Tab-separated table of C-alpha atoms and ligand atoms in Angstrom:
chain	number	residue	atom	x	y	z
A	1	MET	CA	12.019	-21.232	6.628
A	2	ILE	CA	10.355	-18.722	8.968
A	3	THR	CA	12.965	-15.516	8.539
A	4	PRO	CA	13.690	-14.015	12.791
A	5	LEU	CA	12.130	-10.809	12.588
A	6	PRO	CA	14.983	-7.554	12.539
A	7	HIS	CA	16.391	-6.651	15.791
A	8	TRP	CA	17.057	-2.275	15.602
A	9	TYR	CA	19.365	-0.489	16.863
A	10	LEU	CA	18.106	3.113	17.319
A	11	LEU	CA	20.434	6.631	17.132
A	12	GLY	CA	17.528	8.567	18.266
A	13	ALA	CA	14.659	7.769	21.522
A	14	GLY	CA	13.284	12.202	20.894
A	15	ASN	CA	10.483	12.388	18.977
A	16	MET	CA	10.745	10.276	16.128
A	17	GLY	CA	12.396	7.555	17.090
A	18	THR	CA	9.895	6.408	19.798
A	19	LEU	CA	7.161	6.629	16.725
A	20	ALA	CA	9.159	4.482	15.248
A	21	ALA	CA	9.883	2.335	18.169
A	22	TRP	CA	6.557	2.096	18.782
A	23	TYR	CA	4.769	0.794	14.843
A	24	LEU	CA	8.240	-1.381	14.667
A	25	THR	CA	7.683	-2.982	18.295
A	26	ARG	CA	4.109	-4.231	17.253
A	27	ALA	CA	4.409	-5.461	14.363
A	28	GLY	CA	7.241	-7.357	17.088
A	29	HIS	CA	10.353	-6.162	15.752
A	30	THR	CA	12.928	-5.675	19.046
A	31	VAL	CA	13.786	-2.319	20.046
A	32	THR	CA	17.732	-1.331	21.219
A	33	VAL	CA	18.326	2.434	21.625
A	34	ILE	CA	22.552	3.736	21.519
A	35	LYS	CA	22.246	6.365	23.891
A	36	ALA	CA	25.796	7.206	26.427
A	37	GLY	CA	24.741	7.791	29.932
A	38	SER	CA	21.972	6.496	30.265
A	39	PRO	CA	19.634	3.732	32.452
A	40	ALA	CA	19.834	0.173	31.154
A	41	SER	CA	16.071	0.743	29.573
A	42	LEU	CA	13.610	4.173	27.930
A	43	GLU	CA	10.011	4.175	30.245
A	44	LYS	CA	8.346	6.511	27.250
A	45	THR	CA	4.699	7.673	26.906
A	46	LEU	CA	3.326	7.904	23.755
A	47	LEU	CA	-0.198	10.266	23.093
A	48	LEU	CA	-2.179	8.665	20.069
A	49	PRO	CA	-3.998	10.635	18.371
A	50	GLU	CA	-6.845	9.248	19.613
A	51	GLY	CA	-5.679	10.481	23.297
A	52	LYS	CA	-4.470	7.411	24.375
A	53	SER	CA	-1.481	7.203	25.827
A	54	VAL	CA	0.863	3.793	25.571
A	55	THR	CA	3.840	3.212	27.499
A	56	LEU	CA	6.638	1.834	26.195
A	57	THR	CA	9.651	0.351	27.973
A	58	ILE	CA	13.278	1.025	25.424
A	59	PRO	CA	16.737	-1.338	26.088
A	60	VAL	CA	19.508	0.738	26.525
A	61	VAL	CA	23.142	-0.280	25.404
A	62	ALA	CA	26.259	1.775	25.195
A	63	PRO	CA	27.718	2.613	22.248
A	64	GLU	CA	31.848	0.746	23.176
A	65	ALA	CA	29.043	-2.418	24.519
A	66	ILE	CA	27.174	-2.836	21.157
A	67	PRO	CA	28.227	-6.055	19.917
A	68	ALA	CA	31.096	-6.777	17.098
A	69	SER	CA	27.745	-6.978	14.571
A	70	ILE	CA	24.841	-4.113	13.823
A	71	ASP	CA	22.390	-5.724	11.050
A	72	TYR	CA	19.156	-3.297	11.288
A	73	LEU	CA	20.336	0.441	11.939
A	74	LEU	CA	18.079	2.887	12.538
A	75	VAL	CA	18.774	6.724	12.401
A	76	ALA	CA	16.944	9.630	14.140
A	77	VAL	CA	19.367	12.196	15.642
A	78	LYS	CA	18.655	15.722	14.714
A	79	THR	CA	20.893	16.384	11.513
A	80	PRO	CA	24.219	17.888	13.850
A	81	TYR	CA	24.478	15.209	15.819
A	82	SER	CA	24.843	12.161	13.178
A	83	ARG	CA	28.272	12.686	13.171
A	84	ALA	CA	29.253	11.748	16.619
A	85	ALA	CA	26.182	9.194	16.853
A	86	LEU	CA	28.019	7.979	14.751
A	87	ALA	CA	31.333	7.420	15.094
A	88	PRO	CA	30.866	4.629	17.261
A	89	LEU	CA	29.267	2.157	15.219
A	90	ASN	CA	31.613	2.418	12.067
A	91	THR	CA	33.053	-1.120	12.747
A	92	ARG	CA	30.255	-2.403	13.682
A	93	LEU	CA	28.805	-2.212	9.735
A	94	HIS	CA	29.194	-4.417	6.939
A	95	ASP	CA	27.859	-4.550	3.512
A	96	ALA	CA	25.129	-5.964	4.353
A	97	SER	CA	23.634	-3.607	7.148
A	98	GLN	CA	20.281	-2.164	5.852
A	99	VAL	CA	20.118	1.761	7.802
A	100	ILE	CA	17.324	3.398	7.198
A	101	ARG	CA	17.695	7.409	7.985
A	102	LEU	CA	14.626	8.839	9.490
A	103	GLN	CA	16.015	12.513	8.887
A	104	ASN	CA	14.581	16.182	8.066
A	105	GLY	CA	16.731	17.185	4.598
A	106	LEU	CA	19.549	15.451	2.631
A	107	GLY	CA	23.354	14.276	2.832
A	108	ALA	CA	23.109	14.299	6.183
A	109	LEU	CA	25.107	10.630	6.949
A	110	ASP	CA	27.308	11.486	3.585
A	111	GLY	CA	30.566	10.023	4.359
A	112	LEU	CA	30.040	9.443	7.275
A	113	LEU	CA	29.534	4.995	7.060
A	114	PRO	CA	32.014	2.233	5.390
A	115	ASP	CA	31.456	2.339	2.004
A	116	ASN	CA	29.284	0.178	-0.289
A	117	LEU	CA	26.341	0.181	2.604
A	118	THR	CA	23.455	0.687	1.582
A	119	VAL	CA	21.246	3.833	2.883
A	120	LEU	CA	17.478	3.658	2.517
A	121	GLU	CA	15.816	7.071	2.777
A	122	ALA	CA	12.824	7.106	5.234
A	123	VAL	CA	10.423	10.312	4.231
A	124	SER	CA	7.636	11.137	7.097
A	125	THR	CA	5.085	13.447	6.888
A	126	SER	CA	3.525	12.476	10.107
A	127	ALA	CA	4.709	15.327	13.759
A	128	VAL	CA	5.415	14.031	16.609
A	129	LYS	CA	6.087	17.024	19.546
A	130	GLY	CA	7.213	16.917	23.086
A	131	GLN	CA	10.038	16.136	25.928
A	132	HIS	CA	11.686	13.215	26.577
A	133	PRO	CA	10.206	11.115	27.886
A	134	HIS	CA	6.946	12.413	27.388
A	135	HIS	CA	5.692	12.341	23.449
A	136	GLN	CA	2.391	12.856	21.947
A	137	ILE	CA	1.436	12.108	18.288
A	138	VAL	CA	0.377	15.562	16.973
A	139	ALA	CA	-0.318	14.297	13.451
A	140	GLU	CA	-0.476	10.814	11.132
A	141	ASN	CA	0.366	11.237	7.870
A	142	HIS	CA	2.301	9.619	5.789
A	143	THR	CA	5.701	7.619	5.507
A	144	TRP	CA	7.585	6.646	2.542
A	145	ILE	CA	10.900	4.565	2.339
A	146	GLY	CA	12.813	4.029	-0.536
A	147	GLY	CA	16.873	3.921	-1.794
A	148	LYS	CA	19.177	2.369	-4.096
A	149	ALA	CA	17.569	-1.533	-2.836
A	150	ASN	CA	14.792	-3.438	-3.843
A	151	PRO	CA	11.936	-3.106	-0.928
A	152	PRO	CA	13.303	-5.136	1.653
A	153	ALA	CA	12.041	-8.479	2.580
A	154	TRP	CA	10.280	-7.271	6.703
A	155	LEU	CA	8.612	-4.165	4.411
A	156	ALA	CA	5.141	-5.759	4.249
A	157	ALA	CA	3.935	-7.552	7.287
A	158	LEU	CA	5.511	-3.689	9.261
A	159	GLN	CA	2.333	-1.477	6.883
A	160	ALA	CA	-0.082	-3.274	9.119
A	161	HIS	CA	1.546	-1.449	11.698
A	162	TRP	CA	3.119	2.059	10.242
A	163	PRO	CA	0.193	3.428	9.813
A	164	ASN	CA	0.279	4.701	5.648
A	165	LEU	CA	3.809	3.705	5.636
A	166	GLN	CA	4.991	2.285	1.563
A	167	TRP	CA	8.018	1.859	-0.623
A	168	ALA	CA	8.996	4.392	-2.828
A	169	ASP	CA	11.153	3.337	-5.702
A	170	ASP	CA	11.443	6.495	-6.382
A	171	ILE	CA	12.065	8.200	-3.113
A	172	HIS	CA	13.511	11.756	-3.627
A	173	THR	CA	10.117	13.258	-4.677
A	174	PRO	CA	8.534	12.077	-1.481
A	175	GLN	CA	12.011	13.497	-0.208
A	176	TRP	CA	12.056	16.490	-2.381
A	177	GLN	CA	9.055	17.282	-1.596
A	178	LYS	CA	9.095	17.917	1.729
A	179	LEU	CA	13.244	19.597	1.993
A	180	MET	CA	11.070	22.532	0.341
A	181	ALA	CA	8.687	22.654	3.101
A	182	ASN	CA	11.103	22.788	5.317
A	183	ALA	CA	12.850	25.343	3.021
A	184	VAL	CA	11.506	28.235	2.932
A	185	ILE	CA	8.886	27.567	6.639
A	186	ASN	CA	11.983	26.435	9.015
A	187	PRO	CA	14.607	28.899	7.948
A	188	LEU	CA	11.587	32.053	8.286
A	189	THR	CA	9.333	30.961	11.267
A	190	ALA	CA	13.278	30.479	13.349
A	191	ILE	CA	14.703	34.095	12.586
A	192	TYR	CA	11.331	35.960	12.400
A	193	ASP	CA	10.482	33.996	15.147
A	194	VAL	CA	6.825	33.320	14.196
A	195	PRO	CA	4.249	30.366	13.601
A	196	ASN	CA	4.176	28.478	10.264
A	197	GLY	CA	0.582	30.316	9.128
A	198	GLN	CA	2.734	34.291	8.878
A	199	ILE	CA	4.435	32.813	5.686
A	200	VAL	CA	1.397	33.302	4.053
A	201	ASP	CA	0.046	36.273	5.416
A	202	ASP	CA	2.800	38.599	6.190
A	203	PRO	CA	3.631	39.547	2.637
A	204	GLU	CA	7.694	40.264	3.702
A	205	LEU	CA	7.698	37.088	4.915
A	206	ARG	CA	5.871	35.284	1.558
A	207	LYS	CA	8.175	37.561	-0.730
A	208	ARG	CA	10.783	35.432	1.120
A	209	ALA	CA	9.243	32.894	0.343
A	210	GLU	CA	8.789	33.066	-3.296
A	211	GLU	CA	11.989	33.817	-3.513
A	212	ILE	CA	12.865	30.980	-1.372
A	213	CYS	CA	11.463	28.776	-3.059
A	214	THR	CA	12.345	29.532	-7.006
A	215	GLU	CA	15.537	29.651	-6.172
A	216	ALA	CA	15.559	25.560	-4.722
A	217	ASP	CA	13.723	24.749	-7.433
A	218	HIS	CA	16.053	25.890	-9.906
A	219	VAL	CA	18.757	24.134	-8.062
A	220	LEU	CA	16.297	20.192	-8.719
A	221	GLN	CA	15.477	20.893	-11.606
A	222	ALA	CA	19.357	21.379	-12.396
A	223	LEU	CA	19.834	18.290	-10.952
A	224	ASP	CA	16.410	16.663	-12.469
A	225	PRO	CA	15.512	18.106	-15.061
A	226	ALA	CA	12.148	16.156	-14.939
A	227	TRP	CA	11.113	18.278	-11.548
A	228	PRO	CA	7.820	20.105	-12.216
A	229	ALA	CA	9.955	23.343	-10.519
A	230	ALA	CA	6.553	24.670	-8.777
A	231	SER	CA	7.217	23.745	-5.109
A	232	LEU	CA	5.056	27.325	-4.069
A	233	GLU	CA	1.395	26.331	-4.114
A	234	ASN	CA	2.716	23.362	-1.929
A	235	VAL	CA	4.325	24.868	0.883
A	236	LEU	CA	1.953	27.536	1.188
A	237	ALA	CA	-0.178	24.458	1.445
A	238	VAL	CA	1.632	22.723	3.809
A	239	ALA	CA	2.254	26.835	5.956
A	240	ARG	CA	-1.809	27.091	5.647
A	241	ALA	CA	-2.462	23.696	6.622
A	242	THR	CA	-0.157	23.495	10.096
A	243	ALA	CA	-0.699	28.045	10.397
A	244	GLY	CA	-0.716	27.680	14.365
A	245	ASN	CA	2.255	25.443	14.638
A	246	THR	CA	5.779	26.398	15.383
A	247	SER	CA	8.407	24.560	13.697
A	248	SER	CA	11.244	22.003	14.563
A	249	MET	CA	13.920	24.780	13.519
A	250	ARG	CA	12.090	27.402	14.767
A	251	ALA	CA	11.921	25.335	18.919
A	252	ASP	CA	15.511	24.434	18.443
A	253	ARG	CA	16.553	28.139	17.776
A	254	GLN	CA	14.080	29.557	20.698
A	255	ARG	CA	15.464	26.622	23.525
A	256	GLY	CA	18.976	27.962	21.943
A	257	ALA	CA	19.905	24.233	19.858
A	258	ILE	CA	21.927	24.029	17.523
A	259	THR	CA	19.536	23.804	13.806
A	260	GLU	CA	19.274	21.469	10.842
A	261	ILE	CA	19.534	24.187	8.454
A	262	ASP	CA	23.217	23.062	7.635
A	263	ALA	CA	20.649	20.064	5.452
A	264	ILE	CA	17.895	21.479	4.269
A	265	ASN	CA	18.732	24.959	2.800
A	266	GLY	CA	22.513	24.060	3.491
A	267	TRP	CA	22.675	21.079	0.960
A	268	ILE	CA	21.350	23.624	-1.391
A	269	VAL	CA	23.827	26.125	-0.777
A	270	LYS	CA	26.044	23.152	-1.086
A	271	GLN	CA	24.281	21.914	-4.853
A	272	ALA	CA	23.977	25.461	-5.987
A	273	ASN	CA	28.053	25.849	-5.846
A	274	ARG	CA	29.058	22.816	-7.691
A	275	LEU	CA	26.870	24.054	-10.563
A	276	GLY	CA	27.278	27.368	-10.884
A	277	LEU	CA	23.594	29.023	-9.830
A	278	GLU	CA	23.211	32.040	-7.429
A	279	VAL	CA	21.160	30.897	-4.532
A	280	PRO	CA	21.136	34.196	-2.576
A	281	GLU	CA	17.912	33.607	-0.358
A	282	ASN	CA	19.222	30.518	0.372
A	283	GLN	CA	22.609	31.437	1.837
A	284	ALA	CA	21.396	34.625	3.641
A	285	VAL	CA	18.855	32.362	5.897
A	286	MET	CA	22.244	29.612	6.466
A	287	ASP	CA	24.385	33.087	7.134
A	288	ALA	CA	21.100	34.636	9.724
A	289	LEU	CA	20.568	31.101	11.038
A	290	LYS	CA	24.431	30.207	11.358
A	291	ARG	CA	24.933	33.745	13.236
B	1	NAP	N1	9.277	15.475	15.332
B	1	NAP	C1	8.694	15.365	14.270
B	1	NAP	O1	7.608	15.624	14.211
B	1	NAP	C2	9.731	14.726	12.677
B	1	NAP	C3	8.722	14.528	11.724
B	1	NAP	C4	9.135	14.597	10.613
B	1	NAP	C5	11.030	14.735	10.178
B	1	NAP	N2	12.149	14.746	11.372
B	1	NAP	C6	13.383	14.079	11.819
B	1	NAP	O2	13.342	13.235	12.792
B	1	NAP	C7	14.462	13.871	13.244
B	1	NAP	C8	14.376	13.566	14.771
B	1	NAP	O3	13.581	14.479	15.484
B	1	NAP	P1	12.847	14.722	16.096
B	1	NAP	O4	12.301	15.729	16.207
B	1	NAP	O5	13.116	13.479	16.688
B	1	NAP	O6	14.457	15.735	17.769
B	1	NAP	P2	14.333	14.656	18.790
B	1	NAP	O7	12.906	15.297	19.819
B	1	NAP	O8	15.056	15.972	18.928
B	1	NAP	O9	15.679	13.632	19.340
B	1	NAP	C9	16.495	13.447	18.207
B	1	NAP	C10	16.844	12.142	19.922
B	1	NAP	O10	18.286	12.246	19.160
B	1	NAP	C11	18.999	11.368	20.509
B	1	NAP	N3	20.930	12.529	20.558
B	1	NAP	C12	21.446	12.889	20.251
B	1	NAP	N4	22.154	12.754	19.817
B	1	NAP	C13	22.812	11.115	20.467
B	1	NAP	C14	24.019	10.639	19.912
B	1	NAP	N5	25.805	10.397	19.926
B	1	NAP	N6	23.249	9.436	20.478
B	1	NAP	C15	22.672	9.055	20.499
B	1	NAP	N7	21.432	9.662	21.275
B	1	NAP	C16	21.535	11.338	20.234
B	1	NAP	C17	18.699	12.704	21.544
B	1	NAP	O11	19.141	12.873	23.247
B	1	NAP	P3	19.158	13.916	23.684
B	1	NAP	O12	18.091	14.469	23.953
B	1	NAP	O13	19.434	13.339	24.915
B	1	NAP	O14	20.025	14.853	23.523
B	1	NAP	C18	17.338	13.292	21.566
B	1	NAP	O15	16.580	11.717	21.933
B	1	NAP	C19	15.918	14.604	12.799
B	1	NAP	O16	15.847	15.122	12.081
B	1	NAP	C20	14.321	15.836	12.363
B	1	NAP	O17	14.275	16.640	11.494
B	1	NAP	C21	10.840	14.948	13.169
């Protein structure tokens, strides 16, 4: 018997959501965006790294018109919008629903989904920029999916269409590596309103980067003694490799939007408080960005 390919409901048809929709539809999956007050479909253009542009037409459904049961849900809204986006869906999710969280930071869906539901966590080092309806793939790197589950049946076939997609039995390693880069680069570039490379070049930022990194590494090591707690080199390498880029938090701040600080440094501060550890630099950047 042939198992039908998943039909995904997509929360967040922005940069990341559009990229995911493109890969999923290439693999024969179908995608419907959940969005209130939108037209019946979204027309998107996605500029690929080789310079070619593709057009995607993605159907849209309003939250109140979603059928009784959602089997596959992909969450790609920015973290502060998770609660509002998920609120209308709770009664449609069931124990066997597959939910993928494709967001930076950690903990953004905690307490927002029915108990017993398994969430697969996705971490991507790819980069997409733009504004609806035009999106551009800036870098097509790696995406890891993992969680407290076995690899889903559809994953192997999807890998042929989603570049560098891999299953991670231990998702927290790529997740924490990405968290460390985000925790240092995002708040500092947002507060000082500078491109990523300044973290390496400016002595004041470099010093603050080291402090944020050391504190966060201690917290992660307290959570998992196997964590090597030597993230600075990797973080600085990311800052160098993306030297001219504007981080997403800097961009959010420039346009007056709420940032993902709560899911990034906020998550580190929360863990530190629970463990009785001091993280003054993480607390300071969080306070500065919440002002
Ligand atoms: N972009 C990247 O390169 C990248 C890379 C790695 C990870 N990420 C992570 O991926 C996540 C998404 O980032 P992004 O860059 O794709 O953000 P984005 O471009 O701002 O897209 C977010 C989308 O969510 C929609 N949205 C907001 N509230 C909603 C709601 N209540 N219901 C339905 N849709 C809603 C927004 O629609 P409106 O604009 O109409 O409000 C927007 O289309 C973030 O956690 C980010 O850190 C992004």
